[in-house]
Amino acid sequence: MIIKPRIRGFVCITSHPKGCEAKVREEIEVARSAKKEGGPKKVLIIGSSTGYGLSTRIASAFSHDAATLGVFYERPSMKGKPASAGWYNSVAFEKAAHEAGLYAKSINGDAFSDEIKADTIEQIKADLGQVDLVVYSLASPRRTDPKTGESYKSVLKPIGKPFTNRTLDTDKNEVKEITIAPAEGDDIANTVSVMGGQDWELWIDALNQAGVLASGAKTVAYSYIGPEITWPVYANGTIGKAKKDVERAASAITAKHNCSAYVSVNKAVVTQASSAIPVVPLYISILYKVMKANGTHEDCIDQMVRLLNDHLYYDDMKLDDKGRIRVDNFEMAPDVQQAVADIWPRITSNTLYELSDYKSYQSCFLSLFGFGLDGVDYDEDIEIEIDMPSSN
Ligand code: NAD
């Protein structure tokens, strides 16, 4: 099949296996060039197929030679349609890990369910005995509570009053104004149920109870703070409440188990999750311009290499006053934020390409689905049904 990008709003409904592999291999090279002793050895990554979770898996394996077990919810190729990008990414990751002699297996299913937790535990018992690092990197629009069977939807809304600001219409490449109505009813509670820390706690409880969590293990979940322009819809919005709950869960896990739980506040990057948040893609486009100009720009893999090498597995974790790891430090540097704030009021559809790095935003977005990678022949007729190597 010859596969071309088919973009619908903030998703691309096709993905390219060879392009996904090329992108995974690029990240592997970054991780390989940052090899370090003393890192994690056996790592469980929940949400390991795209974005920050995938990069943490790559950094664990290729900077630290760690065995990795990945959990994700992806669509294999079906009925002549390409698989989801996360499926192809995971195929490519496993292939490269196996070539390097590293253990890598994957579990595809709903991480919020008891069943997938049980399957994961069985796999750890069978192959690894115990894990010493658990990475929690889920980004999901919904969750079914395994105990009550009730389903919740998360929403990206301000709290208390409507929020109006500029946003990017990525279909039309236009800057326009958007007004988002405030949360109502159970919006906040539902968003906390989906994106808060409860499921992370359930995972650690289950792993510990089954005896598959090594004594003194570490666990990390990801958060975002960002600049004031995004606070109404992010840090002070429904998702911000969920992220506060993740911080609560970190303290609860550390108090309850022989396992240190951390929240790492990461930089804004282009991922499937972040492209769905109003205002954020415009902010990212400006941020990339500013950070590239001053030489501090990073992608997911650079962030995750730094997280493991300079924080989680470094004598001084450099925690902030709330006990969080801050790999968003370059993004939040006052000069970077001032430069973004100076550009923000001047950004219009006419100045979009000049004042921001929207071009990079677009190419990063396409690359999430394996398009636009160097060395890939996009006119080639290729096989789209590809099995997960560890399932053979
Ligand atoms: P992403 O969309 O790239 O990845 C989400 C992952 O979750 C995928 O592996 C997907 O398969 C998995 N997933 C979703 N629902 C699942 C389910 N029910 N069962 C199993 N797996 C499931 O997202 P991302 O941007 O990498 O976000 C990961 C974390 O990083 C989130 O907590 C997010 O808030 C945080 N973060 C993101 C940014 C950013 O700019 N993207 C910045 C800071 C923090």
Short mmCIF file of C-alpha atoms and ligand atoms in Angstrom, two decimals:
data_model
loop_
_atom_site.label_atom_id
_atom_site.label_comp_id
_atom_site.label_asym_id
_atom_site.label_seq_id
_atom_site.Cartn_x
_atom_site.Cartn_y
_atom_site.Cartn_z
CA MET A 1 0.00 0.00 0.00
CA ILE A 2 1.18 3.55 -0.70
CA ILE A 3 0.39 5.59 2.40
CA LYS A 4 -0.14 9.35 2.42
CA PRO A 5 -1.07 11.53 5.41
CA ARG A 6 -4.80 12.05 5.92
CA ILE A 7 -5.22 14.74 8.55
CA ARG A 8 -8.53 15.30 10.31
CA GLY A 9 -8.28 18.25 12.71
CA PHE A 10 -5.65 17.40 15.28
CA VAL A 11 -5.21 13.74 14.27
CA CYS A 12 -3.78 12.01 11.26
CA ILE A 13 -5.79 8.89 10.50
CA THR A 14 -3.01 7.18 8.56
CA SER A 15 0.54 6.36 9.61
CA HIS A 16 3.62 5.11 7.83
CA PRO A 17 5.49 2.09 9.26
CA LYS A 18 8.83 2.93 7.65
CA GLY A 19 8.54 6.59 8.66
CA CYS A 20 7.69 5.61 12.23
CA GLU A 21 10.71 3.31 12.25
CA ALA A 22 12.96 6.10 10.92
CA LYS A 23 11.78 8.42 13.69
CA VAL A 24 12.25 5.80 16.41
CA ARG A 25 15.76 5.10 15.09
CA GLU A 26 16.57 8.84 15.18
CA GLU A 27 15.58 8.93 18.85
CA ILE A 28 17.60 5.77 19.53
CA GLU A 29 20.72 7.48 18.16
CA VAL A 30 20.19 10.42 20.54
CA ALA A 31 19.80 8.02 23.47
CA ARG A 32 22.85 5.96 22.43
CA SER A 33 25.01 9.06 22.40
CA ALA A 34 24.07 9.69 26.05
CA LYS A 35 24.99 6.31 27.54
CA LYS A 36 25.41 6.38 31.30
CA GLU A 37 26.08 3.92 34.11
CA GLY A 38 23.85 3.53 37.12
CA GLY A 39 20.43 3.96 35.53
CA PRO A 40 17.34 1.77 35.64
CA LYS A 41 17.68 -1.91 34.76
CA LYS A 42 14.15 -3.27 34.41
CA VAL A 43 11.56 -0.72 33.42
CA LEU A 44 7.78 -0.85 33.05
CA ILE A 45 6.46 2.00 30.90
CA ILE A 46 2.70 2.57 30.98
CA GLY A 47 1.87 4.59 27.85
CA SER A 48 5.02 3.56 25.98
CA SER A 49 4.03 3.86 22.32
CA THR A 50 4.17 7.59 21.53
CA GLY A 51 5.36 10.92 22.94
CA TYR A 52 7.05 11.06 26.31
CA GLY A 53 6.42 7.41 27.20
CA LEU A 54 8.05 6.15 24.00
CA SER A 55 11.04 8.44 24.53
CA THR A 56 11.42 7.25 28.13
CA ARG A 57 11.41 3.69 26.86
CA ILE A 58 14.06 4.55 24.27
CA ALA A 59 16.21 6.42 26.82
CA SER A 60 15.95 3.55 29.33
CA ALA A 61 16.94 0.95 26.75
CA PHE A 62 19.55 2.77 24.73
CA SER A 63 21.18 5.06 27.32
CA HIS A 64 21.03 2.46 30.12
CA ASP A 65 20.71 -0.98 28.46
CA ALA A 66 17.52 -1.55 30.42
CA ALA A 67 15.00 -4.31 29.78
CA THR A 68 11.66 -2.67 28.99
CA LEU A 69 8.06 -3.82 29.16
CA GLY A 70 5.71 -1.39 27.42
CA VAL A 71 1.97 -1.01 27.88
CA PHE A 72 -0.13 0.94 25.39
CA TYR A 73 -3.49 1.07 23.65
CA GLU A 74 -2.90 0.98 19.91
CA ARG A 75 -4.64 -0.27 16.79
CA PRO A 76 -2.90 -2.94 14.72
CA SER A 77 -3.54 -2.85 10.98
CA MET A 78 -7.04 -4.06 10.21
CA LYS A 79 -9.22 -4.38 7.14
CA GLY A 80 -6.55 -2.97 4.84
CA LYS A 81 -6.01 0.14 6.99
CA PRO A 82 -2.61 1.07 8.40
CA ALA A 83 -2.03 0.49 12.11
CA SER A 84 -1.84 3.47 14.45
CA ALA A 85 1.51 5.23 14.70
CA GLY A 86 2.04 3.94 18.24
CA TRP A 87 1.76 0.37 16.96
CA TYR A 88 4.42 0.94 14.30
CA ASN A 89 6.61 2.85 16.78
CA SER A 90 6.47 -0.07 19.18
CA VAL A 91 7.24 -2.60 16.43
CA ALA A 92 10.27 -0.49 15.46
CA PHE A 93 11.37 -0.09 19.07
CA GLU A 94 11.16 -3.82 19.82
CA LYS A 95 13.01 -4.65 16.60
CA ALA A 96 15.88 -2.28 17.44
CA ALA A 97 16.00 -3.41 21.08
CA HIS A 98 16.15 -7.07 20.07
CA GLU A 99 18.91 -6.29 17.54
CA ALA A 100 20.83 -4.71 20.42
CA GLY A 101 20.31 -7.80 22.58
CA LEU A 102 17.88 -6.05 24.93
CA TYR A 103 14.70 -7.51 26.41
CA ALA A 104 11.62 -5.73 25.04
CA LYS A 105 8.03 -6.92 25.17
CA SER A 106 4.75 -5.06 24.86
CA ILE A 107 1.19 -5.37 26.09
CA ASN A 108 -1.57 -3.78 24.04
CA GLY A 109 -4.80 -3.01 25.89
CA ASP A 110 -6.57 -0.69 28.31
CA ALA A 111 -4.08 0.16 31.05
CA PHE A 112 -6.93 1.38 33.25
CA SER A 113 -8.36 -2.15 33.43
CA ASP A 114 -7.62 -4.80 36.09
CA GLU A 115 -7.07 -7.31 33.29
CA ILE A 116 -4.14 -5.46 31.70
CA LYS A 117 -2.60 -4.85 35.14
CA ALA A 118 -2.84 -8.63 35.80
CA ASP A 119 -1.37 -9.50 32.37
CA THR A 120 1.51 -7.10 32.99
CA ILE A 121 2.24 -8.61 36.39
CA GLU A 122 2.27 -12.12 34.89
CA GLN A 123 4.70 -10.98 32.19
CA ILE A 124 7.01 -9.40 34.77
CA LYS A 125 6.91 -12.55 36.92
CA ALA A 126 7.66 -14.74 33.92
CA ASP A 127 10.48 -12.69 32.41
CA LEU A 128 11.89 -10.05 34.70
CA GLY A 129 11.06 -11.04 38.27
CA GLN A 130 10.77 -7.43 39.37
CA VAL A 131 10.93 -3.93 37.89
CA ASP A 132 12.97 -1.09 39.40
CA LEU A 133 11.39 1.81 37.50
CA VAL A 134 7.73 2.37 36.62
CA VAL A 135 6.99 5.19 34.20
CA TYR A 136 3.40 6.42 34.06
CA SER A 137 2.83 8.34 30.82
CA LEU A 138 -0.80 7.90 29.86
CA ALA A 139 -2.72 10.61 28.04
CA SER A 140 -6.28 9.53 27.43
CA PRO A 141 -9.61 11.22 26.81
CA ARG A 142 -11.57 8.59 28.78
CA ARG A 143 -11.31 5.97 31.49
CA THR A 144 -13.55 3.21 32.74
CA ASP A 145 -13.16 2.69 36.47
CA PRO A 146 -12.28 -1.00 36.90
CA LYS A 147 -14.11 -1.28 40.24
CA THR A 148 -17.38 0.52 39.44
CA GLY A 149 -17.50 0.03 35.66
CA GLU A 150 -18.36 3.72 35.35
CA SER A 151 -16.84 5.61 32.39
CA TYR A 152 -15.47 9.14 32.61
CA LYS A 153 -14.46 11.65 29.95
CA SER A 154 -11.76 14.22 30.52
CA VAL A 155 -12.25 17.76 29.22
CA LEU A 156 -9.90 20.67 28.60
CA LYS A 157 -11.86 23.57 30.06
CA PRO A 158 -11.20 26.63 32.20
CA ILE A 159 -12.74 26.78 35.66
CA GLY A 160 -15.11 29.52 36.85
CA LYS A 161 -15.34 31.68 33.74
CA PRO A 162 -14.95 31.43 29.98
CA PHE A 163 -11.46 31.80 28.53
CA THR A 164 -10.79 33.71 25.31
CA ASN A 165 -7.42 33.75 23.59
CA ARG A 166 -5.68 33.13 20.30
CA THR A 167 -5.40 29.64 18.96
CA LEU A 168 -4.24 27.94 15.80
CA ASP A 169 -6.61 26.44 13.29
CA THR A 170 -4.18 23.84 11.98
CA ASP A 171 -6.56 22.83 9.15
CA LYS A 172 -6.59 26.34 7.71
CA ASN A 173 -3.20 27.51 9.05
CA GLU A 174 -4.90 30.51 10.62
CA VAL A 175 -4.61 32.26 13.95
CA LYS A 176 -8.05 32.90 15.35
CA GLU A 177 -9.75 33.72 18.59
CA ILE A 178 -11.32 30.95 20.61
CA THR A 179 -13.64 31.13 23.61
CA ILE A 180 -13.86 28.04 25.77
CA ALA A 181 -16.84 27.68 28.10
CA PRO A 182 -16.01 26.90 31.73
CA ALA A 183 -16.30 23.45 33.29
CA GLU A 184 -19.74 22.47 34.45
CA GLY A 185 -21.37 19.57 36.28
CA ASP A 186 -18.94 16.73 36.87
CA ASP A 187 -16.33 17.99 34.37
CA ILE A 188 -13.64 18.57 36.99
CA ALA A 189 -14.21 15.31 38.88
CA ASN A 190 -14.36 13.34 35.62
CA THR A 191 -11.13 14.86 34.31
CA VAL A 192 -9.42 14.06 37.62
CA SER A 193 -10.72 10.47 37.34
CA VAL A 194 -9.15 10.10 33.90
CA MET A 195 -5.92 12.12 34.08
CA GLY A 196 -5.38 12.30 37.87
CA GLY A 197 -3.24 10.01 40.01
CA GLN A 198 -5.71 7.30 41.05
CA ASP A 199 -4.81 4.84 38.30
CA TRP A 200 -1.09 5.39 38.92
CA GLU A 201 -1.70 4.45 42.58
CA LEU A 202 -3.69 1.37 41.53
CA TRP A 203 -0.79 0.26 39.32
CA ILE A 204 1.78 0.64 42.09
CA ASP A 205 -0.52 -1.07 44.63
CA ALA A 206 -1.04 -4.00 42.25
CA LEU A 207 2.66 -4.34 41.36
CA ASN A 208 3.68 -4.16 44.99
CA GLN A 209 1.06 -6.63 46.16
CA ALA A 210 2.20 -9.11 43.50
CA GLY A 211 5.82 -8.75 44.68
CA VAL A 212 7.05 -7.52 41.28
CA LEU A 213 8.15 -4.06 42.43
CA ALA A 214 11.81 -4.10 43.49
CA SER A 215 12.56 -2.76 46.96
CA GLY A 216 13.59 0.91 46.60
CA ALA A 217 12.10 1.14 43.10
CA LYS A 218 11.32 4.51 41.58
CA THR A 219 8.23 5.64 39.74
CA VAL A 220 7.60 8.81 37.76
CA ALA A 221 4.54 10.44 36.19
CA TYR A 222 4.50 13.48 33.93
CA SER A 223 3.01 16.92 34.30
CA TYR A 224 3.02 20.33 32.67
CA ILE A 225 2.83 23.88 34.00
CA GLY A 226 3.65 26.24 31.14
CA PRO A 227 3.22 30.00 30.78
CA GLU A 228 0.46 32.23 32.12
CA ILE A 229 -1.20 32.55 28.71
CA THR A 230 -2.15 28.86 28.89
CA TRP A 231 -2.98 28.70 32.61
CA PRO A 232 -6.75 29.22 32.27
CA VAL A 233 -7.02 26.20 29.97
CA TYR A 234 -4.14 24.19 31.44
CA ALA A 235 -2.62 24.72 34.89
CA ASN A 236 -5.71 26.41 36.36
CA GLY A 237 -8.19 24.44 34.24
CA THR A 238 -9.69 20.97 34.56
CA ILE A 239 -6.47 19.26 33.43
CA GLY A 240 -4.51 21.28 36.01
CA LYS A 241 -6.77 19.85 38.74
CA ALA A 242 -5.93 16.37 37.45
CA LYS A 243 -2.21 17.18 37.51
CA LYS A 244 -2.53 18.42 41.13
CA ASP A 245 -4.04 15.01 41.88
CA VAL A 246 -1.02 13.34 40.27
CA GLU A 247 1.16 15.28 42.75
CA ARG A 248 -1.07 14.09 45.61
CA ALA A 249 -0.68 10.51 44.33
CA ALA A 250 3.13 10.83 44.25
CA SER A 251 3.19 11.67 47.98
CA ALA A 252 0.69 8.90 48.75
CA ILE A 253 2.72 6.27 46.86
CA THR A 254 5.99 7.31 48.53
CA ALA A 255 4.33 7.21 51.97
CA LYS A 256 2.70 3.83 51.39
CA HIS A 257 5.33 1.80 49.56
CA ASN A 258 9.07 1.19 49.54
CA CYS A 259 9.06 3.10 46.26
CA SER A 260 9.90 6.74 45.62
CA ALA A 261 7.33 8.45 43.41
CA TYR A 262 8.13 11.62 41.49
CA VAL A 263 6.33 14.02 39.23
CA SER A 264 8.45 15.32 36.38
CA VAL A 265 7.28 18.59 34.86
CA ASN A 266 8.20 18.34 31.19
CA LYS A 267 8.54 20.84 28.38
CA ALA A 268 5.76 21.53 25.87
CA VAL A 269 6.40 19.37 22.80
CA VAL A 270 4.35 18.31 19.79
CA THR A 271 2.59 15.03 20.62
CA GLN A 272 -0.79 13.56 19.80
CA ALA A 273 -1.99 14.67 23.24
CA SER A 274 -0.67 18.25 23.15
CA SER A 275 -1.98 18.95 19.64
CA ALA A 276 -5.52 18.50 21.00
CA ILE A 277 -5.22 21.30 23.57
CA PRO A 278 -6.54 24.71 22.44
CA VAL A 279 -3.98 27.56 22.46
CA VAL A 280 -1.05 25.18 23.15
CA PRO A 281 -0.06 24.49 19.49
CA LEU A 282 0.26 28.23 18.88
CA TYR A 283 2.32 28.61 22.04
CA ILE A 284 4.52 25.66 21.00
CA SER A 285 5.10 27.19 17.56
CA ILE A 286 6.35 30.43 19.14
CA LEU A 287 8.28 28.58 21.84
CA TYR A 288 10.15 26.48 19.27
CA LYS A 289 11.18 29.64 17.41
CA VAL A 290 12.51 31.25 20.60
CA MET A 291 14.23 28.15 22.00
CA LYS A 292 15.85 27.24 18.68
CA ALA A 293 17.19 30.79 18.39
CA ASN A 294 18.83 30.65 21.81
CA GLY A 295 20.04 27.06 21.41
CA THR A 296 17.94 25.43 24.16
CA HIS A 297 15.31 23.67 22.06
CA GLU A 298 14.65 20.03 23.02
CA ASP A 299 12.41 17.25 21.78
CA CYS A 300 10.85 14.40 23.78
CA ILE A 301 13.98 12.26 23.63
CA ASP A 302 16.33 15.05 24.79
CA GLN A 303 14.01 15.70 27.71
CA MET A 304 13.81 12.05 28.71
CA VAL A 305 17.55 11.48 28.44
CA ARG A 306 18.00 14.48 30.74
CA LEU A 307 15.29 13.22 33.10
CA LEU A 308 17.05 9.88 33.60
CA ASN A 309 20.67 11.00 33.42
CA ASP A 310 20.58 14.33 35.25
CA HIS A 311 17.68 13.89 37.67
CA LEU A 312 16.14 10.47 38.43
CA TYR A 313 19.50 8.66 38.43
CA TYR A 314 21.72 11.50 39.59
CA ASP A 315 22.85 12.16 43.15
CA ASP A 316 21.10 15.51 43.28
CA MET A 317 17.65 15.22 41.71
CA LYS A 318 17.31 19.02 41.78
CA LEU A 319 13.69 18.95 42.98
CA ASP A 320 11.71 22.19 43.15
CA ASP A 321 10.07 23.51 46.32
CA LYS A 322 7.10 21.20 45.72
CA GLY A 323 9.32 18.13 45.33
CA ARG A 324 8.95 17.95 41.53
CA ILE A 325 11.59 17.32 38.88
CA ARG A 326 11.73 20.26 36.47
CA VAL A 327 12.99 19.32 33.02
CA ASP A 328 10.88 22.25 31.81
CA ASN A 329 13.57 24.55 33.22
CA PHE A 330 14.79 25.79 29.82
CA GLU A 331 11.23 26.46 28.65
CA MET A 332 10.40 28.37 31.80
CA ALA A 333 13.63 30.45 31.79
CA PRO A 334 12.58 34.11 32.21
CA ASP A 335 14.26 35.25 28.97
CA VAL A 336 12.45 32.53 26.95
CA GLN A 337 9.10 33.34 28.52
CA GLN A 338 9.61 37.07 27.99
CA ALA A 339 10.43 36.52 24.32
CA VAL A 340 7.29 34.39 23.85
CA ALA A 341 5.17 36.99 25.66
CA ASP A 342 6.57 39.74 23.39
CA ILE A 343 5.60 37.79 20.27
CA TRP A 344 2.18 36.62 21.47
CA PRO A 345 0.18 39.87 20.89
CA ARG A 346 1.79 40.32 17.44
CA ILE A 347 0.92 36.87 16.11
CA THR A 348 -1.70 36.81 13.37
CA SER A 349 -2.40 34.58 10.37
CA ASN A 350 -0.18 36.93 8.35
CA THR A 351 2.78 36.83 10.74
CA LEU A 352 2.43 33.15 11.72
CA TYR A 353 5.33 31.82 9.64
CA GLU A 354 7.57 34.81 10.35
CA LEU A 355 7.10 35.18 14.12
CA SER A 356 6.70 31.52 15.02
CA ASP A 357 8.19 28.20 13.95
CA TYR A 358 4.85 26.90 12.74
CA LYS A 359 6.73 25.16 9.92
CA SER A 360 8.48 23.01 12.54
CA TYR A 361 5.20 22.46 14.34
CA GLN A 362 3.70 21.11 11.13
CA SER A 363 6.65 18.86 10.34
CA CYS A 364 6.82 17.57 13.94
CA PHE A 365 3.08 16.83 13.80
CA LEU A 366 3.45 14.87 10.55
CA SER A 367 6.48 13.01 11.90
CA LEU A 368 4.36 11.73 14.82
CA PHE A 369 2.65 9.60 12.18
CA GLY A 370 5.82 8.71 10.29
CA PHE A 371 5.56 11.30 7.51
CA GLY A 372 8.25 13.67 6.26
CA LEU A 373 11.20 11.63 7.51
CA ASP A 374 14.47 11.78 5.56
CA GLY A 375 15.40 8.66 3.65
CA VAL A 376 11.87 7.23 3.48
CA ASP A 377 10.39 6.60 0.05
CA TYR A 378 6.76 7.65 0.45
CA ASP A 379 5.86 6.45 -3.03
CA GLU A 380 6.89 2.90 -2.24
CA ASP A 381 4.20 0.25 -2.02
CA ILE A 382 4.74 -1.21 1.44
CA GLU A 383 3.37 -3.91 3.74
CA ILE A 384 1.09 -2.44 6.41
CA GLU A 385 0.29 -5.57 8.43
CA ILE A 386 3.23 -5.88 10.77
CA ASP A 387 3.22 -8.09 13.87
CA MET A 388 4.71 -7.03 17.16
CA PRO A 389 8.11 -8.81 17.19
CA SER A 390 7.63 -10.08 20.77
CA SER A 391 4.36 -11.77 19.86
CA ASN A 392 6.11 -14.17 17.47
P1 NAD B 1 0.79 10.77 23.84
O1 NAD B 1 -0.59 10.96 23.33
O2 NAD B 1 1.92 10.90 22.87
O3 NAD B 1 0.95 9.31 24.52
C1 NAD B 1 -0.06 8.72 25.28
C2 NAD B 1 0.26 7.27 25.55
O4 NAD B 1 -0.81 6.74 26.37
C3 NAD B 1 0.31 6.36 24.30
O5 NAD B 1 1.32 5.40 24.47
C4 NAD B 1 -1.06 5.67 24.32
O6 NAD B 1 -1.10 4.39 23.68
C5 NAD B 1 -1.24 5.52 25.81
N1 NAD B 1 -2.64 5.31 26.21
C6 NAD B 1 -3.68 6.17 26.13
N2 NAD B 1 -4.79 5.60 26.66
C7 NAD B 1 -4.43 4.36 27.09
C8 NAD B 1 -5.11 3.30 27.74
N3 NAD B 1 -6.38 3.37 28.08
N4 NAD B 1 -4.41 2.16 28.00
C9 NAD B 1 -3.09 2.04 27.65
N5 NAD B 1 -2.40 3.03 27.08
C10 NAD B 1 -3.06 4.18 26.79
O7 NAD B 1 0.94 11.77 25.07
P2 NAD B 1 2.14 12.61 25.70
O8 NAD B 1 2.01 14.00 25.26
O9 NAD B 1 3.44 11.90 25.57
O10 NAD B 1 1.69 12.61 27.22
C11 NAD B 1 2.20 11.70 28.20
C12 NAD B 1 2.24 12.40 29.54
O11 NAD B 1 3.14 13.51 29.44
C13 NAD B 1 0.89 12.98 29.97
O12 NAD B 1 0.76 12.86 31.36
C14 NAD B 1 1.02 14.46 29.60
O13 NAD B 1 0.19 15.29 30.36
C15 NAD B 1 2.49 14.67 29.94
N6 NAD B 1 3.10 15.88 29.35
C16 NAD B 1 2.98 16.13 28.00
C17 NAD B 1 3.54 17.31 27.49
C18 NAD B 1 3.46 17.66 26.02
O14 NAD B 1 3.75 18.79 25.66
N7 NAD B 1 3.08 16.73 25.18
C19 NAD B 1 4.25 18.19 28.34
C20 NAD B 1 4.38 17.87 29.68
C21 NAD B 1 3.79 16.72 30.18
#
